[in-house]
XYZ file of C-alpha atoms in Angstrom:
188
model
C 5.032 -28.441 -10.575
C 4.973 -26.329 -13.735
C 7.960 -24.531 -14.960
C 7.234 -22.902 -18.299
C 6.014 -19.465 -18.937
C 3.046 -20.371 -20.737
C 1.908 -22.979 -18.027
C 2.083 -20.029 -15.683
C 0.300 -17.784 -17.683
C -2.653 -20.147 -18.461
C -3.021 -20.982 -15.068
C -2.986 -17.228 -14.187
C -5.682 -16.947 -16.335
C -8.061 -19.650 -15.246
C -6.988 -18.466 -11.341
C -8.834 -15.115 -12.611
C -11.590 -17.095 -13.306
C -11.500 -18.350 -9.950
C -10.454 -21.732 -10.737
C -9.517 -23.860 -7.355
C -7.275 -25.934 -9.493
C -5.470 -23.367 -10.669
C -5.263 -21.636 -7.483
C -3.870 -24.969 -5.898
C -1.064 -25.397 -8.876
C -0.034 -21.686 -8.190
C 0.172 -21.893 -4.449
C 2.178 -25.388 -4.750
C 4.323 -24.345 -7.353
C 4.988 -20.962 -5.704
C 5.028 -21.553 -1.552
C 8.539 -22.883 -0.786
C 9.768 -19.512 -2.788
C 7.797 -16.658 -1.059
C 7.911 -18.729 2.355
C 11.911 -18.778 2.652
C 11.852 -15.542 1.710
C 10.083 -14.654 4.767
C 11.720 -17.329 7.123
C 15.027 -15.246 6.172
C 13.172 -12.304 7.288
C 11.285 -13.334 10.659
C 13.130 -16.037 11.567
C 10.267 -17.968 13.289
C 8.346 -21.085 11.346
C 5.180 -20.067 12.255
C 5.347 -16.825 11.618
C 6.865 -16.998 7.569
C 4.375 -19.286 7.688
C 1.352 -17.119 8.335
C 2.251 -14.391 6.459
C 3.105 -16.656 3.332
C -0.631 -17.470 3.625
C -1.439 -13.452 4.378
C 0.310 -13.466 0.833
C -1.138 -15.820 -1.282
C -4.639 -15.229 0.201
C -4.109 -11.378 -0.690
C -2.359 -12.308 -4.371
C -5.183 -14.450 -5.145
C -8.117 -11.999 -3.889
C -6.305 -8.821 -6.387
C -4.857 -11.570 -9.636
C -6.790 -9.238 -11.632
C -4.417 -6.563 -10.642
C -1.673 -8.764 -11.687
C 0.555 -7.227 -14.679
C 1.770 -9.926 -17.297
C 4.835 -8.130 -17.924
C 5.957 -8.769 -14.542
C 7.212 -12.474 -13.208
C 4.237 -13.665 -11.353
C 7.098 -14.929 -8.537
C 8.141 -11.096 -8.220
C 5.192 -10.269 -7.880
C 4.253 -12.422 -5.314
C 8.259 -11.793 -3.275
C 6.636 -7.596 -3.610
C 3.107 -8.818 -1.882
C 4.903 -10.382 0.476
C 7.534 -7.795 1.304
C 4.675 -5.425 2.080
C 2.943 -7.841 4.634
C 5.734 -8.583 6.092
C 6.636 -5.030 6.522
C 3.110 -4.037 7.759
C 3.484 -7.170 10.336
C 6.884 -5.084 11.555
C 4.774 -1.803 11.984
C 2.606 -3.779 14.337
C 4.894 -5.135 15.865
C 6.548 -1.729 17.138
C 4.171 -0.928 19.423
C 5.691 -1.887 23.087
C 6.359 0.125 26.149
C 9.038 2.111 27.020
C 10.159 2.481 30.916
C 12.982 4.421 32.535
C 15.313 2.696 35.336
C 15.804 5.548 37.552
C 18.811 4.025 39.244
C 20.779 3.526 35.752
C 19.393 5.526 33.590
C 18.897 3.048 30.726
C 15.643 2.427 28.977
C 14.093 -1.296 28.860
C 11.116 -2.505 26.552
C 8.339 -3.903 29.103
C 5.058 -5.405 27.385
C 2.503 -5.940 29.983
C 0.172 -8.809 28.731
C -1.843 -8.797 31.743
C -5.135 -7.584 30.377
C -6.795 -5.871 33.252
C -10.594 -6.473 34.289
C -12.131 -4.110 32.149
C -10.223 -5.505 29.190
C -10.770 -9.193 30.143
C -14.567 -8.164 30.189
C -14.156 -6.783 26.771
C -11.972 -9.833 25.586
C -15.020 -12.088 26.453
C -17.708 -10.063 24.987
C -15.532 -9.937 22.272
C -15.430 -13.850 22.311
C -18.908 -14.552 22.299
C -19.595 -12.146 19.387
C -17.007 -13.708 17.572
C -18.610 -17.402 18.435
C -21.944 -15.748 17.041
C -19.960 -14.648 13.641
C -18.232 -17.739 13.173
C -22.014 -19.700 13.645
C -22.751 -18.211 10.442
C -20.362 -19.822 8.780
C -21.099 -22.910 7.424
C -19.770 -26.278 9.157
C -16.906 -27.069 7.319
C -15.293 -23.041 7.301
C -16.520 -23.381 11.099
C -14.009 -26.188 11.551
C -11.424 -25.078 10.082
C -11.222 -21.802 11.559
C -11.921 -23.701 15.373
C -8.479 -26.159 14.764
C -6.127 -23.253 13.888
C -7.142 -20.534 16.397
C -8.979 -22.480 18.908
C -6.960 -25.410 19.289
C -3.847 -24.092 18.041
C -3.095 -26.614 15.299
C -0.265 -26.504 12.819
C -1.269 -26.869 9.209
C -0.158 -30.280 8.948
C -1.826 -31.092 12.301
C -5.221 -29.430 10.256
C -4.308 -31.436 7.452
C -3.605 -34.954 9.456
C -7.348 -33.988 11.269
C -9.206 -33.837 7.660
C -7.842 -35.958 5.880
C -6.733 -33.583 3.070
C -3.437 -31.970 1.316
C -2.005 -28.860 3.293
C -2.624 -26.908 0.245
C -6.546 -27.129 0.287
C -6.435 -26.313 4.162
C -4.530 -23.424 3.554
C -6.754 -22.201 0.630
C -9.820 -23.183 3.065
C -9.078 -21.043 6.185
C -8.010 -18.471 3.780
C -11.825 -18.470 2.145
C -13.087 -18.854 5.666
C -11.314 -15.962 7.303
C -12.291 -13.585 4.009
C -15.800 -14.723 5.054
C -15.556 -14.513 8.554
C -14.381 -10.922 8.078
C -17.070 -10.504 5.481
C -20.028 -11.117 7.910
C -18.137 -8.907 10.844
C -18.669 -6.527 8.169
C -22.126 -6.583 7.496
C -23.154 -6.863 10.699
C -21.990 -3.716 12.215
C -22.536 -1.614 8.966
C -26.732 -2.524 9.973
């Protein structure tokens, strides 16, 4: 773990230089902080979880943005506050319905996807298979025990035989890339 001000700062540095190391020493020395600061807020492991990786992944994809005379952890507590808020916003969107007979209103989400929507779902699948193909074996992996078979990180990390740190920075690199050939293709 590193603890002094100058540590921080070099390592800041070589991150911008897109040092793994560095990015590794960062994300260990900073995780338990910006993750129980969103287990206080949603309550739910899996959940602070994910967006603590939505947070580093962002923070390490805009370090050059990154002001000095700010503490790198507040910084990093501000980019997660605004995930965590945008995850809220999303979260907002359910149904309401009136009970005629009392006159209250409930919150119903339907998750029934209806036949035109499962059609869409699996077209949507098999483009998605197509994407990930692109990708090359080990990102393809990665990406297939989180969403496919639903691992946890340690789970991921147990599988490959490699710290929970590196899987995290992995499926971060391998979503960014996913997302980058989704892109491309449907700008051609």
């Amino acid at each position: 773990m590193v603890n002094k001000n100058n540590d921080i700062t070099d390592l800041i540095e070589k991150a911008r230089k897109k040092d793994q190391k560095a990015f590794n020493t960062l994300l260990n020395t900073y995780w338990s902080d910006v993750y129980r600061f969103q287990l206080s807020k949603v309550e739910d492991e899996d959940e602070a979880e994910d967006i603590t990786i939505k947070t580093f992944s962002k923070a390490f994809d805009k370090i050059d943005l990154y002001n000095e005379s700010y503490n790198f952890k507040t910084w990093l507590i501000s980019i997660s506050k605004n995930i965590f808020l945008d995850h809220l916003r999303k979260q907002r969107t359910e149904t309401i319905s009136i009970n005629k007979k009392q006159s209250e209103a409930y919150k119903i989400s339907d998750e029934t996807p209806s036949a035109e929507d499962q059609l869409i779902i699996d077209q949507n699948l098999a483009q998605l298979l197509n994407y990930l193909k692109q990708l090359k074996p080990h990102y393809q992996e990665i990406i297939n025990l989180r969403y496919f078979r639903e691992m946890s990180y340690k789970e991921m990390a147990e599988v490959l035989n490699q710290p929970m740190g590196n899987i995290k920075i992995k499926l971060s690199r391998a979503k960014k890339l996913l997302a980058e050939i989704i892109k491309k293709s449907t700008e051609s």
